[in-house]
Amino acid sequence: MASNLLGLSPKESDAVSVKASCLSLYISGMTCAFCARTIERELQKQEGIIAVSVALLSSTGNVIYDTNRLKAIQVQSRIQQLGFTASILSEDDQNKSRIEVMIENLTSTTCIADLKSSLQRIQGVQTVTIVYQTKRAIIKFDPNLANIHQIVKKIQNLGYKTNLITHDSMQNNLQCGKDILRWKTVFITSIIFSIPVVVVLIAFNQNRRKQIIIFPGVSLKNLLLLVLCTPIQVLGSLQIYPASYHAIKYRTANMDLLVFITITIAYLYSVIAMIVSAIANPQTSPDTFLENPPLIMTLVSLGRWIESLAKNKALESARRFLPSTSTEALLVVLGANGQIEKEEMIPTDLMQRGDTIKILPATRVLVDGVVIAGSSTVDESVILGETTPVQKQIGDKVFSLSINQQNPLIIRVEGMGMNTLASQIARLIYKGQSLKVPIQLLTHSMANYFFCIIISLSMITLILWIIIGYSNVQLIDFQFNPKFYNIHEVTLEFAFRTAIAVLAVAYPCSLGLATPIALIIGIGIASRNGILIKGEKPLARAKGLTTVFLNKTGTITTGKCNVKLVHSFVDERQCSKSKLIALAGAAEACSEHSVAVAISNYAKEFFQVDVLGDVSDFQEMQGLGIQCTVTDIDNLLENTTYEAISTDYNNTFSISDIPISPNSINKSYKLMRIDSVRSYRVVIGNRQWMHRNCIYIGDDVNDSMLKEERNGRSALLIAVNDLAIGMISVEEKIRYNAQNAIDAMRRMDLDVIMFTGDNRHTATAVASQVGIKHLFAETTKSSQLAILQAMQRKGKVVAALGNDSSDSSILANADIGIAIGSNAHLSIDSASIEIIKDNLVNIVFAIKLVRSINRRIHFNLAIAIMFNVVGICLAAGILHPVGFTLRPWQANACAVSISVLIILSSLSLKWYEICPY
């Protein structure tokens, strides 16, 4: 479902038929996380909305909606009604592919008719829309029947010049230049007026009895402040009043509303106070708050400018994974013999899956693909964090953004543009800002009441100080003298000053920025080291992690097996060793297990063929073995002699002198009789699988298996027509740094447990080599899942490690599912963390990094909450009895400082390094 692809939580719906479409929008005017939360909440009330995710840092939103009930323009209009500016970046119909082409030399409507007719004759083209005024064509097509290159080539063959228009919404989303420029301009404008305000405050810092009265009730000081304050009040109206108006209209609240109330009350109180003074006492001019609007706007714009710079800095980690800006690629056509017949430079936008392109030395790879010709070293430091160049040969994968260093490579395209591994990593980082960690539930709860609480506290402060002032004015002004001061003026001035200071000190942006910047920085660091954090799960559970539950195959070991020994239990006359290899290889070719792949490849290499025999009635039981019927191997054996085997593979085979029991001899005769029919029932697996298939295993056979298992190898029995005739010993190489990683986990007080389908002897040998004390051997996938769930019921928080899709159920049910290996990236949907590089140490790095991100988020939120509580108390005048009070602009300066501190705290993660050992 589309909502799952975006990492969104779908809204419950009773609709029977839903036609889902994803709408990407650029939303300007958001100042804090509460703005994003307001948009999400209000849109989710709209009928037809399936899911909503709004990202504060990139000022974007993704809306999945039912096109049967709603139109994109209605979603955009609803956001604008909330006081934000919304523009549509892209709309993705989940059921069709579409391209938009600029056609330069359209001359008449007749051209349009001919062009539409020609395009609609292309198989797979569904709709063609051409607008003559804009010279644009929108073509929707079935990607299984038609492709972009074919459509564009058709238009060009008709004599038209084309230019493919791309709507790379994520590329646009990751740019913060407009916000940076906007708030920089506002800050510079505000400070031009604020500097003279400060000069006036210093110059006229004198007793009210020495005022210079210019007009009745208006002093020179107040007149200058009024002249300097009014332009800023107008500037503020342009920046924050529209959003404040919509917030009031739709009964929502945001940071703009708080600033609006603060500077407006300060301005109106000052003007009214001067008017009243001119009427009641024209010989004096009152104390005013006219210095606050310019100073507060300067501080707010500075804070917003710094926030925009911080957002831009945070999004750098996502931008580095965006597709290359190169516009052309070298497309090649290969002949039947693999030689290049034709080379052509084409726009990268026209490339598609399956194309063959040539990567020249010292150039950047533009796509994901597989090498089909050539050999070279490739620098993958950008995409995988590998500092050492990696050797690439035929069959190896290459990734976009890596750099070819030595020789030309011919690759087959598997992913391009926004479908590459690099772009998917960028998308994970980009979506990271929208992750909802558990502690954010607290901030979301606060968001619903924050503004009401602040305004209520401001009003309570105003009322309390008015009551206190009229009860005992000397509690406000310790040197109050009724001959020179008016009780009403002193009381109201102080009461309004503290009430405005409460509004100015409350700064929800600090709460809103505490999480997303830390998340996107931390996820970016992980991605640069080949670690993909895919959701909230690891962030929520990493702190309490107690147990690591890891698979032996592909995790502790490399997952690549090698055949070390082929052992026969019967005489050469009963079953030749070449036939034993052929039967085992043919049977195992139908399985995808790493051991099966090793045996099959060994047999293919042995016989120098690609197909070993025909297999039918294939059955595989996870953790036990396989059984099937093998036929048509005689042609394979005719060209192979025992002498060749003993000469070329003398060290591979072991001739057994084990005597054959009478029962075994009878079964061997049965084997020889069926040999004439050329059909074999083959069973390969462990002891338990042999017992299930009623195949006798003697003590001598068991001893041979134990000898291999105690050396850490997997011994598989081969039974043909109900007789155990041989054994294959397979060895997996332990990862070079597995023991270091296990030791590091144990130093973190994690209980490391290994599970495997191998027998206990092999498992114990491997576990002892890497320092694991607890293991579960001879387990199936269902029993492994049962063990995991039993641990969780005991209160353990478990991280499970796997390396392929067979581990998906365990990864999905674990508190943290971790997939490891270059073949695991983005393929195991159930994993919440993916380790792209085959490096077990990165698991330790991932756990430590996730814990660090979590600690930083908690630290940021603790600072933000503590400051808002303490700041409100100080602004309300709780320390006034000891002579400490905050003027509104001072309170706002403290608020902006805390916001900057939280931003710097989050950005400091960029330099955070973890030593895994």
CSV table of C-alpha atoms in Angstrom, one decimal, residues 28-362:
chain,number,residue,atom,x,y,z
A,28,SER,CA,5.8,27.7,3.5
A,29,GLY,CA,4.9,29.6,6.7
A,30,MET,CA,5.5,26.8,9.2
A,31,THR,CA,7.5,28.1,12.1
A,32,CYS,CA,7.6,25.1,14.5
A,33,ALA,CA,6.5,21.5,15.0
A,34,PHE,CA,3.1,22.7,16.2
A,35,CYS,CA,2.4,24.2,12.8
A,36,ALA,CA,3.2,20.8,11.2
A,37,ARG,CA,1.0,19.1,13.7
A,38,THR,CA,-1.8,21.5,13.1
A,39,ILE,CA,-1.7,20.8,9.3
A,40,GLU,CA,-1.7,17.0,9.9
A,41,ARG,CA,-4.6,17.2,12.4
A,42,GLU,CA,-6.8,19.4,10.2
A,43,LEU,CA,-6.2,17.5,7.0
A,44,GLN,CA,-6.9,14.2,8.7
A,45,LYS,CA,-10.4,15.5,9.5
A,46,GLN,CA,-11.1,15.9,5.7
A,47,GLU,CA,-13.1,13.1,4.1
A,48,GLY,CA,-11.0,11.3,1.5
A,49,ILE,CA,-7.6,11.8,3.2
A,50,ILE,CA,-5.9,8.4,3.9
A,51,ALA,CA,-2.6,9.5,5.4
A,52,VAL,CA,-0.7,12.8,6.0
A,53,SER,CA,2.9,13.4,6.9
A,54,VAL,CA,4.3,17.0,7.2
A,55,ALA,CA,8.1,17.6,7.5
A,56,LEU,CA,9.0,20.8,9.2
A,57,LEU,CA,12.7,21.0,8.2
A,58,SER,CA,12.1,20.7,4.4
A,59,SER,CA,8.7,22.5,4.6
A,60,THR,CA,6.9,19.8,2.7
A,61,GLY,CA,4.0,17.5,3.1
A,62,ASN,CA,3.0,14.1,1.6
A,63,VAL,CA,-0.7,13.5,1.4
A,64,ILE,CA,-2.2,10.2,0.3
A,65,TYR,CA,-5.8,10.7,-0.6
A,66,ASP,CA,-8.7,9.0,-2.4
A,67,THR,CA,-9.1,10.6,-5.9
A,68,ASN,CA,-12.7,9.4,-6.0
A,69,ARG,CA,-13.6,11.7,-3.1
A,70,LEU,CA,-11.1,14.5,-3.3
A,71,LYS,CA,-9.0,16.5,-5.7
A,72,ALA,CA,-5.4,17.8,-5.3
A,73,ILE,CA,-6.5,21.4,-5.5
A,74,GLN,CA,-8.9,20.8,-2.6
A,75,VAL,CA,-6.0,19.6,-0.4
A,76,GLN,CA,-3.9,22.6,-1.4
A,77,SER,CA,-6.8,24.9,-0.7
A,78,ARG,CA,-7.4,23.5,2.8
A,79,ILE,CA,-3.8,24.0,3.7
A,80,GLN,CA,-4.0,27.6,2.5
A,81,GLN,CA,-7.1,28.2,4.6
A,82,LEU,CA,-5.1,27.3,7.7
A,83,GLY,CA,-2.8,30.3,6.9
A,84,PHE,CA,0.0,28.5,5.1
A,85,THR,CA,1.2,28.9,1.5
A,86,ALA,CA,1.0,25.5,-0.4
A,87,SER,CA,2.2,24.7,-3.9
A,88,ILE,CA,1.9,21.3,-5.5
A,89,LEU,CA,5.3,19.7,-6.3
A,90,SER,CA,4.1,16.4,-7.8
A,91,GLU,CA,1.2,14.1,-7.9
A,92,ASP,CA,1.8,10.4,-8.3
A,93,ASP,CA,-1.0,8.2,-9.5
A,94,GLN,CA,-0.3,4.8,-8.0
A,95,ASN,CA,-1.7,2.9,-11.0
A,96,LYS,CA,0.0,4.6,-14.0
A,97,SER,CA,3.3,5.9,-15.2
A,98,ARG,CA,3.4,9.4,-16.7
A,99,ILE,CA,5.8,11.7,-18.3
A,100,GLU,CA,5.6,15.4,-19.1
A,101,VAL,CA,7.3,16.7,-22.3
A,102,MET,CA,7.9,20.2,-23.5
A,103,ILE,CA,7.4,20.3,-27.3
A,104,GLU,CA,9.0,23.4,-28.7
A,105,ASN,CA,7.8,23.6,-32.4
A,106,LEU,CA,4.1,23.0,-32.2
A,107,THR,CA,2.6,25.4,-34.7
A,108,SER,CA,-1.1,24.7,-34.7
A,109,THR,CA,-3.9,22.6,-33.3
A,110,THR,CA,-3.6,20.4,-36.3
A,111,CYS,CA,-0.1,19.4,-35.1
A,112,ILE,CA,-1.7,18.5,-31.8
A,113,ALA,CA,-4.3,16.2,-33.4
A,114,ASP,CA,-1.7,14.4,-35.5
A,115,LEU,CA,0.8,14.0,-32.6
A,116,LYS,CA,-1.9,12.6,-30.3
A,117,SER,CA,-3.0,10.2,-33.0
A,118,SER,CA,0.5,8.9,-33.5
A,119,LEU,CA,1.3,8.6,-29.8
A,120,GLN,CA,-1.9,6.7,-29.1
A,121,ARG,CA,-1.0,4.1,-31.7
A,122,ILE,CA,2.0,3.1,-29.5
A,123,GLN,CA,1.1,0.0,-27.5
A,124,GLY,CA,0.8,0.7,-23.9
A,125,VAL,CA,0.0,4.5,-24.2
A,126,GLN,CA,-3.2,5.1,-22.3
A,127,THR,CA,-3.9,8.9,-22.5
A,128,VAL,CA,-2.3,11.8,-24.2
A,129,THR,CA,-3.0,15.4,-23.2
A,130,ILE,CA,-1.4,18.3,-25.1
A,131,VAL,CA,-1.9,22.0,-24.2
A,132,TYR,CA,-1.1,24.3,-27.1
A,133,GLN,CA,-0.6,27.4,-25.1
A,134,THR,CA,2.1,25.9,-22.8
A,135,LYS,CA,3.5,23.5,-25.5
A,136,ARG,CA,3.4,20.7,-22.9
A,137,ALA,CA,2.3,17.1,-23.4
A,138,ILE,CA,1.3,14.8,-20.5
A,139,ILE,CA,1.4,11.1,-21.5
A,140,LYS,CA,0.2,8.3,-19.3
A,141,PHE,CA,1.3,4.7,-20.2
A,142,ASP,CA,1.7,1.2,-19.0
A,143,PRO,CA,5.4,0.7,-18.1
A,144,ASN,CA,5.1,-3.0,-19.0
A,145,LEU,CA,4.2,-2.2,-22.6
A,146,ALA,CA,5.8,1.1,-23.3
A,147,ASN,CA,8.8,3.1,-22.1
A,148,ILE,CA,10.0,6.7,-22.0
A,149,HIS,CA,12.7,6.3,-24.6
A,150,GLN,CA,10.2,4.9,-27.1
A,151,ILE,CA,7.7,7.7,-26.6
A,152,VAL,CA,10.2,10.5,-26.8
A,153,LYS,CA,11.8,9.0,-29.8
A,154,LYS,CA,8.4,8.8,-31.5
A,155,ILE,CA,7.8,12.5,-31.0
A,156,GLN,CA,11.3,13.4,-32.3
A,157,ASN,CA,10.8,11.2,-35.4
A,158,LEU,CA,7.8,13.2,-36.2
A,159,GLY,CA,10.0,16.3,-36.4
A,160,TYR,CA,9.4,17.9,-33.0
A,161,LYS,CA,12.0,19.1,-30.5
A,162,THR,CA,11.4,17.7,-27.1
A,163,ASN,CA,12.6,18.4,-23.6
A,164,LEU,CA,11.6,16.0,-20.8
A,165,ILE,CA,10.3,17.8,-17.8
A,166,THR,CA,11.1,16.2,-14.4
A,167,HIS,CA,9.4,16.9,-11.2
A,168,ASP,CA,12.0,15.9,-8.7
A,169,SER,CA,10.0,16.8,-5.6
A,170,MET,CA,12.7,15.5,-3.1
A,171,GLN,CA,15.4,17.5,-4.9
A,172,ASN,CA,13.2,20.6,-4.4
A,173,ASN,CA,12.2,19.7,-0.9
A,174,LEU,CA,15.8,19.6,0.3
A,175,GLN,CA,16.5,23.2,-0.6
A,176,CYS,CA,16.1,25.8,2.2
A,177,GLY,CA,17.4,28.8,0.2
A,178,LYS,CA,14.2,30.8,0.1
A,179,ASP,CA,13.6,30.6,3.9
A,180,ILE,CA,17.2,31.5,4.5
A,181,LEU,CA,17.1,34.6,2.3
A,182,ARG,CA,13.7,35.6,3.6
A,183,TRP,CA,14.6,35.6,7.3
A,184,LYS,CA,18.0,37.1,6.6
A,185,THR,CA,16.3,40.0,4.9
A,186,VAL,CA,13.9,40.5,7.8
A,187,PHE,CA,16.7,40.3,10.3
A,188,ILE,CA,18.8,42.9,8.5
A,189,THR,CA,15.8,45.2,8.1
A,190,SER,CA,14.9,44.8,11.8
A,191,ILE,CA,18.4,45.4,13.1
A,192,ILE,CA,18.7,48.6,11.1
A,193,PHE,CA,15.8,50.0,13.3
A,194,SER,CA,16.9,48.1,16.4
A,195,ILE,CA,20.3,49.7,16.7
A,196,PRO,CA,18.9,53.2,16.9
A,197,VAL,CA,16.4,52.0,19.5
A,198,VAL,CA,19.2,50.7,21.7
A,199,VAL,CA,21.0,54.1,21.3
A,200,VAL,CA,17.8,55.9,22.3
A,201,LEU,CA,17.4,53.7,25.4
A,202,ILE,CA,21.0,54.4,26.5
A,203,ALA,CA,20.8,58.1,25.8
A,204,PHE,CA,17.5,58.6,27.6
A,205,ASN,CA,18.2,56.3,30.5
A,206,GLN,CA,17.2,59.0,33.0
A,207,ASN,CA,14.7,59.9,35.6
A,208,ARG,CA,11.2,60.6,34.4
A,209,ARG,CA,11.2,64.0,36.2
A,210,LYS,CA,13.9,65.1,33.7
A,211,GLN,CA,11.9,64.2,30.5
A,212,ILE,CA,12.0,66.4,27.4
A,213,ILE,CA,8.4,66.9,26.6
A,214,ILE,CA,7.8,67.6,22.8
A,215,PHE,CA,4.0,67.4,22.7
A,216,PRO,CA,1.5,67.0,25.6
A,217,GLY,CA,2.0,63.6,27.0
A,218,VAL,CA,4.8,62.7,24.5
A,219,SER,CA,8.5,62.9,25.4
A,220,LEU,CA,11.4,63.0,23.0
A,221,LYS,CA,12.3,59.5,23.9
A,222,ASN,CA,8.8,58.1,23.2
A,223,LEU,CA,8.5,60.1,20.0
A,224,LEU,CA,11.8,58.6,18.7
A,225,LEU,CA,10.8,55.1,19.8
A,226,LEU,CA,7.4,55.5,18.1
A,227,VAL,CA,9.0,56.6,14.8
A,228,LEU,CA,11.5,53.6,14.9
A,229,CYS,CA,8.9,51.1,16.1
A,230,THR,CA,6.1,51.8,13.6
A,231,PRO,CA,8.0,50.5,10.5
A,232,ILE,CA,8.9,47.3,12.3
A,233,GLN,CA,5.2,46.9,13.3
A,234,VAL,CA,4.3,47.2,9.6
A,235,LEU,CA,7.1,44.7,8.6
A,236,GLY,CA,5.8,42.3,11.3
A,237,SER,CA,2.4,42.6,9.8
A,238,LEU,CA,3.7,41.4,6.4
A,239,GLN,CA,5.5,38.5,8.0
A,240,ILE,CA,3.3,37.1,10.8
A,241,TYR,CA,-0.1,38.8,10.7
A,242,PRO,CA,-1.6,36.7,7.8
A,243,ALA,CA,-0.7,33.5,9.6
A,244,SER,CA,-1.9,34.8,12.9
A,245,TYR,CA,-5.2,35.9,11.3
A,246,HIS,CA,-5.8,32.4,9.9
A,247,ALA,CA,-4.8,30.8,13.2
A,248,ILE,CA,-7.5,32.8,15.0
A,249,LYS,CA,-10.0,32.2,12.2
A,250,TYR,CA,-9.6,28.4,12.3
A,251,ARG,CA,-9.1,28.3,16.1
A,252,THR,CA,-5.5,27.0,15.9
A,253,ALA,CA,-2.3,28.5,17.3
A,254,ASN,CA,1.3,28.8,16.3
A,255,MET,CA,4.5,30.8,17.0
A,256,ASP,CA,3.4,33.6,14.8
A,257,LEU,CA,0.3,34.1,16.9
A,258,LEU,CA,2.4,34.5,20.0
A,259,VAL,CA,4.7,37.0,18.4
A,260,PHE,CA,1.7,38.9,17.0
A,261,ILE,CA,0.0,39.1,20.4
A,262,THR,CA,3.3,40.2,22.1
A,263,ILE,CA,4.3,43.0,19.8
A,264,THR,CA,0.8,44.2,19.2
A,265,ILE,CA,-0.1,44.5,22.9
A,266,ALA,CA,3.2,46.2,23.5
A,267,TYR,CA,2.6,48.7,20.6
A,268,LEU,CA,-1.1,49.4,21.4
A,269,TYR,CA,-0.5,49.7,25.2
A,270,SER,CA,2.3,52.3,24.5
A,271,VAL,CA,0.1,54.3,22.1
A,272,ILE,CA,-2.9,54.3,24.4
A,273,ALA,CA,-0.8,55.1,27.4
A,274,MET,CA,0.6,58.2,25.6
A,275,ILE,CA,-2.9,59.3,24.6
A,276,VAL,CA,-4.2,58.9,28.1
A,277,SER,CA,-1.2,60.8,29.5
A,278,ALA,CA,-1.8,63.6,27.0
A,279,ILE,CA,-5.3,64.0,28.3
A,280,ALA,CA,-4.8,63.4,32.0
A,281,ASN,CA,-1.3,64.5,32.7
A,282,PRO,CA,0.3,66.4,29.7
A,283,GLN,CA,3.3,67.5,31.7
A,284,THR,CA,4.8,64.0,31.8
A,285,SER,CA,5.1,61.1,29.4
A,286,PRO,CA,4.5,57.5,30.6
A,287,ASP,CA,6.9,54.5,30.5
A,288,THR,CA,6.2,52.5,27.3
A,289,PHE,CA,7.1,49.3,25.6
A,290,LEU,CA,7.9,50.8,22.2
A,291,GLU,CA,11.4,49.3,22.3
A,292,ASN,CA,10.0,45.8,22.4
A,293,PRO,CA,8.5,45.3,18.9
A,294,PRO,CA,11.8,46.1,17.0
A,295,LEU,CA,13.9,44.2,19.4
A,296,ILE,CA,11.6,41.2,19.5
A,297,MET,CA,11.3,41.1,15.7
A,298,THR,CA,15.0,41.3,15.4
A,299,LEU,CA,15.5,38.4,17.8
A,300,VAL,CA,12.7,36.4,16.2
A,301,SER,CA,14.0,36.9,12.7
A,302,LEU,CA,17.5,36.0,13.9
A,303,GLY,CA,16.2,32.8,15.5
A,304,ARG,CA,14.3,31.9,12.3
A,305,TRP,CA,17.4,32.6,10.2
A,306,ILE,CA,19.5,30.4,12.4
A,307,GLU,CA,16.8,27.7,12.3
A,308,SER,CA,16.7,27.9,8.5
A,309,LEU,CA,20.5,27.6,8.3
A,310,ALA,CA,20.3,24.6,10.7
A,311,LYS,CA,17.6,22.9,8.6
A,312,ASN,CA,19.8,23.4,5.5
A,313,LYS,CA,22.8,22.0,7.3
A,314,ALA,CA,20.8,19.0,8.6
A,315,LEU,CA,19.5,18.2,5.1
A,316,GLU,CA,23.0,18.1,3.7
A,317,SER,CA,23.3,14.4,4.7
A,318,ALA,CA,20.3,13.7,2.4
A,319,ARG,CA,21.4,15.9,-0.5
A,320,ARG,CA,24.8,14.1,-0.7
A,321,PHE,CA,22.8,10.9,-1.8
A,322,LEU,CA,20.8,12.6,-4.5
A,323,PRO,CA,21.3,11.6,-8.2
A,324,SER,CA,24.3,13.0,-10.0
A,325,THR,CA,23.8,16.3,-11.9
A,326,SER,CA,25.3,14.6,-15.0
A,327,THR,CA,22.7,14.8,-17.8
A,328,GLU,CA,24.0,12.3,-20.3
A,329,ALA,CA,25.1,8.6,-20.3
A,330,LEU,CA,26.9,6.5,-22.9
A,331,LEU,CA,24.4,3.9,-24.1
A,332,VAL,CA,26.0,0.9,-25.9
A,333,VAL,CA,24.6,-1.9,-28.1
A,334,LEU,CA,26.3,-5.3,-27.8
A,335,GLY,CA,26.5,-7.8,-30.6
A,336,ALA,CA,25.9,-11.5,-30.4
A,337,ASN,CA,29.6,-12.1,-29.5
A,338,GLY,CA,29.5,-9.4,-26.7
A,339,GLN,CA,31.4,-6.8,-28.7
A,340,ILE,CA,30.2,-3.2,-28.7
A,341,GLU,CA,28.5,-2.5,-32.0
A,342,LYS,CA,27.2,1.0,-31.3
A,343,GLU,CA,27.7,3.8,-28.8
A,344,GLU,CA,25.3,6.8,-28.3
A,345,MET,CA,25.1,9.6,-25.7
A,346,ILE,CA,21.6,9.9,-24.4
A,347,PRO,CA,19.9,12.0,-21.7
A,348,THR,CA,19.9,10.2,-18.3
A,349,ASP,CA,16.2,10.9,-18.1
A,350,LEU,CA,15.6,8.5,-21.0
A,351,MET,CA,17.5,5.6,-19.5
A,352,GLN,CA,15.5,2.6,-18.3
A,353,ARG,CA,15.9,-0.7,-16.6
A,354,GLY,CA,17.7,-3.2,-18.8
A,355,ASP,CA,19.7,-0.7,-20.8
A,356,THR,CA,23.4,-1.3,-21.3
A,357,ILE,CA,25.8,1.7,-20.6
A,358,LYS,CA,29.5,2.2,-20.6
A,359,ILE,CA,31.3,3.8,-17.6
A,360,LEU,CA,34.6,5.3,-18.5
A,361,PRO,CA,37.5,5.6,-16.1
A,362,ALA,CA,37.5,8.6,-13.7
